[in-house]
PDB file of C-alpha atoms in Angstrom:
ATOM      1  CA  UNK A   1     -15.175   3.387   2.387  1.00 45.00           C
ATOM      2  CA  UNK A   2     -12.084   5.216   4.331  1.00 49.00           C
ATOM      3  CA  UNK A   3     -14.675   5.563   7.205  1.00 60.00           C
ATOM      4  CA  UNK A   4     -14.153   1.923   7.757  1.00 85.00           C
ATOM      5  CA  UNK A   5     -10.987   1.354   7.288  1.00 89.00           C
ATOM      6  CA  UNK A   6      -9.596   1.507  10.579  1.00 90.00           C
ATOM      7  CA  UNK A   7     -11.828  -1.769  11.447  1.00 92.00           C
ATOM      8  CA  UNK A   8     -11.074  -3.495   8.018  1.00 94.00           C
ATOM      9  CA  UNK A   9      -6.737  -2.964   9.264  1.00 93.00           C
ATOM     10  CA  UNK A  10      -8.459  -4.813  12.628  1.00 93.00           C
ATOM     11  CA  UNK A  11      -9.650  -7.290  10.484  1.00 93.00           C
ATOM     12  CA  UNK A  12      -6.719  -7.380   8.452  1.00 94.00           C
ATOM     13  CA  UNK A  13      -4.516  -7.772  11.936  1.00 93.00           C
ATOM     14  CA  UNK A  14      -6.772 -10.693  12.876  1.00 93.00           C
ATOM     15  CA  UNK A  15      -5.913 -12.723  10.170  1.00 93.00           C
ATOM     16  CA  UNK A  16      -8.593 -11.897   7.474  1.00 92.00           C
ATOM     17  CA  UNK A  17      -5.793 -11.687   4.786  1.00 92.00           C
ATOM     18  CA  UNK A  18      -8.405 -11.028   1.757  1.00 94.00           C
ATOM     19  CA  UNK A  19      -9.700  -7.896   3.538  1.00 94.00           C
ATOM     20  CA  UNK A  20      -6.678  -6.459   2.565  1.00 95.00           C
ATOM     21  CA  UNK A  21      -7.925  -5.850  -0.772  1.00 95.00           C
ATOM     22  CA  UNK A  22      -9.887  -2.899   0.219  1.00 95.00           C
ATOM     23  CA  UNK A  23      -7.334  -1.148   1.961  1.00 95.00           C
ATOM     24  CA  UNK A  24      -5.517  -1.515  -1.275  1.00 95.00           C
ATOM     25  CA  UNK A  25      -8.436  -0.598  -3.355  1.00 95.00           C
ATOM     26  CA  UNK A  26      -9.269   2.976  -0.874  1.00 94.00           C
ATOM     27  CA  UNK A  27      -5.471   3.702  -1.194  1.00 95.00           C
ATOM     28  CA  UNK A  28      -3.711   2.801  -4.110  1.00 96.00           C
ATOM     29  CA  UNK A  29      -4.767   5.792  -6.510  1.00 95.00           C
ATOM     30  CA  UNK A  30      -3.715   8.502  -3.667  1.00 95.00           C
ATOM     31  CA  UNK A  31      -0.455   6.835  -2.646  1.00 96.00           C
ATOM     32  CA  UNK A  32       0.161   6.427  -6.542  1.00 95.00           C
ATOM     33  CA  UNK A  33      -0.532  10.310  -7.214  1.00 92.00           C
ATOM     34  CA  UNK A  34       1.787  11.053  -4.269  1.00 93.00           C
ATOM     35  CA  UNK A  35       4.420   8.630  -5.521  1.00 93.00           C
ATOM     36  CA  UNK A  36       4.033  10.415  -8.646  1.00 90.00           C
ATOM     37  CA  UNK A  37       4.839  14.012  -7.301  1.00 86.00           C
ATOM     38  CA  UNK A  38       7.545  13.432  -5.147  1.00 87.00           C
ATOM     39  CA  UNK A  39       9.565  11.286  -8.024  1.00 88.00           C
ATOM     40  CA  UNK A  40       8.912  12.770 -11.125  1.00 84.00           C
ATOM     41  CA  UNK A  41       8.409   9.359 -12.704  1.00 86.00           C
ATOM     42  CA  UNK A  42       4.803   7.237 -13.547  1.00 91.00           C
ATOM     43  CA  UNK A  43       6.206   4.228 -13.630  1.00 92.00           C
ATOM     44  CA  UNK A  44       8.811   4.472 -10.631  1.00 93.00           C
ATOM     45  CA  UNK A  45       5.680   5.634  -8.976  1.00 93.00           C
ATOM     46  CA  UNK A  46       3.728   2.503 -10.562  1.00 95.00           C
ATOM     47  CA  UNK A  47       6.381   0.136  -8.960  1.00 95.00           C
ATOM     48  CA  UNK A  48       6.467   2.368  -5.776  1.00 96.00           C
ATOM     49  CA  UNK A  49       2.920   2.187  -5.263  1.00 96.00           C
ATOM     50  CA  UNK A  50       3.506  -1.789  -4.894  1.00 96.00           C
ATOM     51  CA  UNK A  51       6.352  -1.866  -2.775  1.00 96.00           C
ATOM     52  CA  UNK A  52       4.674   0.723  -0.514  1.00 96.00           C
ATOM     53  CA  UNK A  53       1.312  -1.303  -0.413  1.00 96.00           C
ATOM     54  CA  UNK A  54       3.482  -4.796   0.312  1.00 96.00           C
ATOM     55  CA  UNK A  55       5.477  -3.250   3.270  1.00 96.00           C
ATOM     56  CA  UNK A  56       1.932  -1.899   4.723  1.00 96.00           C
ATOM     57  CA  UNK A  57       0.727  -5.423   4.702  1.00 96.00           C
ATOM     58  CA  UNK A  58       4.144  -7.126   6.229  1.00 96.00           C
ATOM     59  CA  UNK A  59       3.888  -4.297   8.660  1.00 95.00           C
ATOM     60  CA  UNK A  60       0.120  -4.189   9.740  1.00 95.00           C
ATOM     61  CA  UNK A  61       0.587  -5.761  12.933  1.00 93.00           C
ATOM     62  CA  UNK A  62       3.047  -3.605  14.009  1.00 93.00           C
ATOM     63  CA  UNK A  63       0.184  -0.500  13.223  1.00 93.00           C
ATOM     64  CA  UNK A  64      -1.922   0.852  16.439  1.00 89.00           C
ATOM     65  CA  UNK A  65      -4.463   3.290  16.158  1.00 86.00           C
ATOM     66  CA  UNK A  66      -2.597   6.362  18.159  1.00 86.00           C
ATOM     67  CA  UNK A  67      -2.470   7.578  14.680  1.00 87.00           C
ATOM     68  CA  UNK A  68      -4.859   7.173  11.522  1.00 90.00           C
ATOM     69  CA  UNK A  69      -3.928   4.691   9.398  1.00 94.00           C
ATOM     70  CA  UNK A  70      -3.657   7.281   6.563  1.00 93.00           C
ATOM     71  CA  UNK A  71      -1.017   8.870   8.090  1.00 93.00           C
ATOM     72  CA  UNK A  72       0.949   5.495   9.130  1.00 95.00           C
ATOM     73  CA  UNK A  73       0.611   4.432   5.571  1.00 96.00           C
ATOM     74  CA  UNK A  74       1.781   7.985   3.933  1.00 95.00           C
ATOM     75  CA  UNK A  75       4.900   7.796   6.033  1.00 94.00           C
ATOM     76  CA  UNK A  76       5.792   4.297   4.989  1.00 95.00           C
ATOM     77  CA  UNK A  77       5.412   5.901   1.444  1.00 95.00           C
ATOM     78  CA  UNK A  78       7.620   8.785   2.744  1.00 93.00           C
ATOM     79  CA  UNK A  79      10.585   7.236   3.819  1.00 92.00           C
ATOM     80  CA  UNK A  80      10.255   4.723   0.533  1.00 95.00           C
ATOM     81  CA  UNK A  81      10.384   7.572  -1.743  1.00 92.00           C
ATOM     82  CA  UNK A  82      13.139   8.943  -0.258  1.00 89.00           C
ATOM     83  CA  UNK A  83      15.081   6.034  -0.129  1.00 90.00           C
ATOM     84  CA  UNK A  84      14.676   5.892  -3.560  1.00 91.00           C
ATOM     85  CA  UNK A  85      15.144   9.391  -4.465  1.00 87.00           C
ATOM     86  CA  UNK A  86      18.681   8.968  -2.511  1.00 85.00           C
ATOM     87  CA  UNK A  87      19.160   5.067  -4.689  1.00 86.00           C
ATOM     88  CA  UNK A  88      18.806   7.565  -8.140  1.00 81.00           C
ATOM     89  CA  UNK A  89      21.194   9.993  -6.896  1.00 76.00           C
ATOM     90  CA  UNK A  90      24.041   7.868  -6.231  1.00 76.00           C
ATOM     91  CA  UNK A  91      23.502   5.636  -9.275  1.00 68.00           C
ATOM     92  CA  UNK A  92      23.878   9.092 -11.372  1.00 69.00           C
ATOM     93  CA  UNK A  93      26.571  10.597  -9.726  1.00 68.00           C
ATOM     94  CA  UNK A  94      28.278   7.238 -10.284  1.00 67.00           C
ATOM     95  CA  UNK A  95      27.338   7.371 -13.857  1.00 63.00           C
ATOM     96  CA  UNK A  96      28.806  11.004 -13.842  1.00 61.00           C
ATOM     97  CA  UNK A  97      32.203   9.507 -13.346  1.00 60.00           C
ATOM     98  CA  UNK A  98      31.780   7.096 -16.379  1.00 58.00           C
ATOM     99  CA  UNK A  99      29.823   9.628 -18.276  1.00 58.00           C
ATOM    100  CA  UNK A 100      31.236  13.043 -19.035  1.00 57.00           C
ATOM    101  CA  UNK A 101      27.930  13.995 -21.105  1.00 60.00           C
ATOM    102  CA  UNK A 102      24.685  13.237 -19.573  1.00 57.00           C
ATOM    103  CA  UNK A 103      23.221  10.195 -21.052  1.00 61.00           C
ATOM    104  CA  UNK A 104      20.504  10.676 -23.814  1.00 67.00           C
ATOM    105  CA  UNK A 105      16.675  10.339 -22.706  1.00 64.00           C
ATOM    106  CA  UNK A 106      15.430   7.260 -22.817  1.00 63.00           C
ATOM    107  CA  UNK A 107      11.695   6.985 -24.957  1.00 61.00           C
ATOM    108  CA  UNK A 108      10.312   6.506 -21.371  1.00 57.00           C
ATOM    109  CA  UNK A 109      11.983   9.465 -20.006  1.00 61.00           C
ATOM    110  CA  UNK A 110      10.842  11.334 -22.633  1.00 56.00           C
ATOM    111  CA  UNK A 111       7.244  10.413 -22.444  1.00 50.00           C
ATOM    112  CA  UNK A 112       7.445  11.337 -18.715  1.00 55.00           C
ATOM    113  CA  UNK A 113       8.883  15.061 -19.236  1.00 54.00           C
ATOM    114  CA  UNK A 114       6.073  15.269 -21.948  1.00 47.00           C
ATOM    115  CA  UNK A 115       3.493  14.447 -19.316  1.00 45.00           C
ATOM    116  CA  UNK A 116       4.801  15.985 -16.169  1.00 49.00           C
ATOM    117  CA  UNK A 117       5.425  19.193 -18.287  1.00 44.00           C
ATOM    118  CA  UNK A 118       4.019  22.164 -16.232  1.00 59.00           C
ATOM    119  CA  UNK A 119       5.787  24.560 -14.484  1.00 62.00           C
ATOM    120  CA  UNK A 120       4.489  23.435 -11.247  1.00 64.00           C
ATOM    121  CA  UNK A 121       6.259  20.212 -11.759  1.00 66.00           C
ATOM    122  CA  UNK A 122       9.444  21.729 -12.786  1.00 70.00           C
ATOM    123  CA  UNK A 123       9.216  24.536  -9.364  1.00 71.00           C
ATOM    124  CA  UNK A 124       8.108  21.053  -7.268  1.00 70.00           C
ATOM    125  CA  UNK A 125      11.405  18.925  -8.663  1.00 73.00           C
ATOM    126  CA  UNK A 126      13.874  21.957  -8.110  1.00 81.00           C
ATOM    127  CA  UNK A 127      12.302  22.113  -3.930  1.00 82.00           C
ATOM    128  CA  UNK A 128      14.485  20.333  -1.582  1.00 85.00           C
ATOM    129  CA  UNK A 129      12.705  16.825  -0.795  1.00 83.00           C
ATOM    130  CA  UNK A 130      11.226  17.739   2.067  1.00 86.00           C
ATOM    131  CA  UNK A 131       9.794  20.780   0.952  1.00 88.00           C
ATOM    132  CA  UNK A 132       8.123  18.629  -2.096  1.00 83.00           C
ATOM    133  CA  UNK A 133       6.759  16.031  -0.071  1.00 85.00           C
ATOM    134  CA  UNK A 134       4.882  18.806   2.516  1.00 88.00           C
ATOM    135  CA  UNK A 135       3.646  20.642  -0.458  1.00 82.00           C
ATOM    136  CA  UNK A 136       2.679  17.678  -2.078  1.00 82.00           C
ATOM    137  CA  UNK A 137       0.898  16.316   1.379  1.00 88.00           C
ATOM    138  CA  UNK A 138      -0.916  19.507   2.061  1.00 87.00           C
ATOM    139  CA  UNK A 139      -2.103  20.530  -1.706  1.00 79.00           C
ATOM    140  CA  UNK A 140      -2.165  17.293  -3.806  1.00 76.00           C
ATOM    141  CA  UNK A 141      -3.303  14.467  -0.638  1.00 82.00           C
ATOM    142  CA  UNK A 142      -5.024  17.470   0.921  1.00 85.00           C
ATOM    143  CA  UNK A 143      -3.853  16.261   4.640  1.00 89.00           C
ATOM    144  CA  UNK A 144      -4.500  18.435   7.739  1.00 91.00           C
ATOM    145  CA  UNK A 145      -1.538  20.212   9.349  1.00 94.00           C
ATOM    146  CA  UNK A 146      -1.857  17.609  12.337  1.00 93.00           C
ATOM    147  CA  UNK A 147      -2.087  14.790  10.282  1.00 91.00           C
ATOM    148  CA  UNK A 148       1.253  16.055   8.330  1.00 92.00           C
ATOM    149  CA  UNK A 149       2.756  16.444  11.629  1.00 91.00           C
ATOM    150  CA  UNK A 150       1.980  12.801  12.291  1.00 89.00           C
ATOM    151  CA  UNK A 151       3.561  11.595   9.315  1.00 89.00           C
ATOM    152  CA  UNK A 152       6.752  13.763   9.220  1.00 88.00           C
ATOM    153  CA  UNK A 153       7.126  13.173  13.299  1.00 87.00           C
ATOM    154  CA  UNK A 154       7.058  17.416  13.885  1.00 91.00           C
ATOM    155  CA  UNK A 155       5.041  19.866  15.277  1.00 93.00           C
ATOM    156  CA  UNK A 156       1.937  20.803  14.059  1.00 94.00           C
ATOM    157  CA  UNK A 157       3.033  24.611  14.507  1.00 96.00           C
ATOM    158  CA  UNK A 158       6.561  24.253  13.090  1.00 94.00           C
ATOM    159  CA  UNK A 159       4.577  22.124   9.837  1.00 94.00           C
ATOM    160  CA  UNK A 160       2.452  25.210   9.583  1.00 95.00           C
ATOM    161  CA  UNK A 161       5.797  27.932   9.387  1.00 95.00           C
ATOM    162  CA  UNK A 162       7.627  25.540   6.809  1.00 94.00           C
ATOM    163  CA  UNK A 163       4.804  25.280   4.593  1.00 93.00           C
ATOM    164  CA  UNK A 164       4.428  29.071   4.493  1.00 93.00           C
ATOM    165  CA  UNK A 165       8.144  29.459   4.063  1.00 93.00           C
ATOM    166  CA  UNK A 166       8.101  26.956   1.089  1.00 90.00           C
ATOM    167  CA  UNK A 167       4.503  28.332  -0.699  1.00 87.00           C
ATOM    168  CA  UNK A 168       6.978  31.180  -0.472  1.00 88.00           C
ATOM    169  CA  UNK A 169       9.712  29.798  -1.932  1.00 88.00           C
ATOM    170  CA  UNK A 170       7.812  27.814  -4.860  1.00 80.00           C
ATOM    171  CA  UNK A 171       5.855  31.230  -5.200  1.00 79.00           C
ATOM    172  CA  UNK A 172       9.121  32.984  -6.015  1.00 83.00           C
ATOM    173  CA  UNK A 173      10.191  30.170  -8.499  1.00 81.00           C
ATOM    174  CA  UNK A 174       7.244  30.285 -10.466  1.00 74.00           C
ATOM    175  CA  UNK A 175       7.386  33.663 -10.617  1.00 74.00           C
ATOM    176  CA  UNK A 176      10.973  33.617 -12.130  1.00 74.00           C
ATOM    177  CA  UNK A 177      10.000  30.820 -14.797  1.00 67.00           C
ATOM    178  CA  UNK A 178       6.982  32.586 -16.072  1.00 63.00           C
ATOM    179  CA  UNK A 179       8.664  36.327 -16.400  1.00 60.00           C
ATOM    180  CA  UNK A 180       7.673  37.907 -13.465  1.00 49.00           C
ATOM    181  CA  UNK A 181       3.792  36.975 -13.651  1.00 45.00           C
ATOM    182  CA  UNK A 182       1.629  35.586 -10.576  1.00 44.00           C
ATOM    183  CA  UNK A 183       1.380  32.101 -10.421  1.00 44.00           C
ATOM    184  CA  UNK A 184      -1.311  30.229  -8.909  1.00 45.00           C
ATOM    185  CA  UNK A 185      -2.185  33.253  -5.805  1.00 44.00           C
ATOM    186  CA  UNK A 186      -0.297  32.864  -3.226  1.00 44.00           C
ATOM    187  CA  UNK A 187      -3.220  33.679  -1.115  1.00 40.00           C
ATOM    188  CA  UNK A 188      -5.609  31.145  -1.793  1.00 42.00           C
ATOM    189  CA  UNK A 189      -3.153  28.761  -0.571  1.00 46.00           C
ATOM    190  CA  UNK A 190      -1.341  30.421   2.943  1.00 44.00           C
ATOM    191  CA  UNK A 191      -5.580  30.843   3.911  1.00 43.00           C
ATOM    192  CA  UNK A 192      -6.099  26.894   3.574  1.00 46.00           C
ATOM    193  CA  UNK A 193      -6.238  25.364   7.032  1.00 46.00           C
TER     194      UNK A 193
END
């Protein structure tokens, strides 16, 4: 199905509106997994996923094929997590000020640090957002260097050096939560082209 999806976004451009509903269909479980991983949360990711999905579609004309529409549509995602990782932020430090002890979990927040707990999760949330998001791209979405290149607007080379440095750095971490013991091999994942 992805084979044809750069003619169904033609389509799409050309007014067939209800060809849209394949694009959706070929993309909304891997944006929704990706969602997932770079915000900790299934249902911010379940309301992300939309957004995302509606901006594609209020964007698609704008789209040209110098890039894959994959990548177009994972930077959308991108920049729309992020935006909302920064919205969380400043809503809790402005709860901090009204809020000398944290608040308590909510049921949903609960049910969320059930499921997400791993220590992989834990290594991913303590990265530094762009670090997650290239991990997450390369391992989890299983992009090419060039394509993540495409979607963070960097060199494929430079891509390549940060994602060592950060398999690195999440290599370390895991180490440290576990006592000391290997993690995942760091080999197995520096080899992956």
């Amino acid at each position: 199905m992805l084979d044809g999806i750069e003619h169904t976004v033609v389509r799409v451009q050309a007014g067939e509106v209800e060809s849209y509903a394949h694009i959706v269909e070929a993309y909304q479980k891997p944006i929704y997994r990706y969602c997932c991983r770079l915000l900790g949360s299934q249902t911010e990711a379940e309301d992300a996923v939309q957004d995302i999905l509606v901006k594609a579609y209020q964007h698609i004309g704008k789209y040209r094929p110098i890039v894959s529409f994959s990548s177009w549509l994972y930077k959308i995602a991108y920049h729309h997590c992020l935006s909302l990782i920064r919205k969380r932020q400043r809503h809790l430090k402005i709860m901090a000020l009204f809020q000398p002890e944290p608040p308590a979990e909510s049921p949903e927040q609960l049910m969320d640090r059930y499921i997400f707990n791993e220590h992989l999760t834990f290594a991913l949330l303590k990265l530094k957002m762009d670090e997650r998001n290239l991990l997450v791209l390369r391992i989890f979405e299983e992009q090419s260097f060039p394509e993540i290149a495409e979607i963070l607007d960097k060199n494929t080379e430079a891509v390549k050096k940060k994602y060592r440095r950060t398999i690195m750095k999440l290599g370390k971490m895991m180490n440290a939560q576990k006592g000391g013991t290997e993690w995942w091999g760091n080999e197995a994942v520096l080899k992956r082209k």
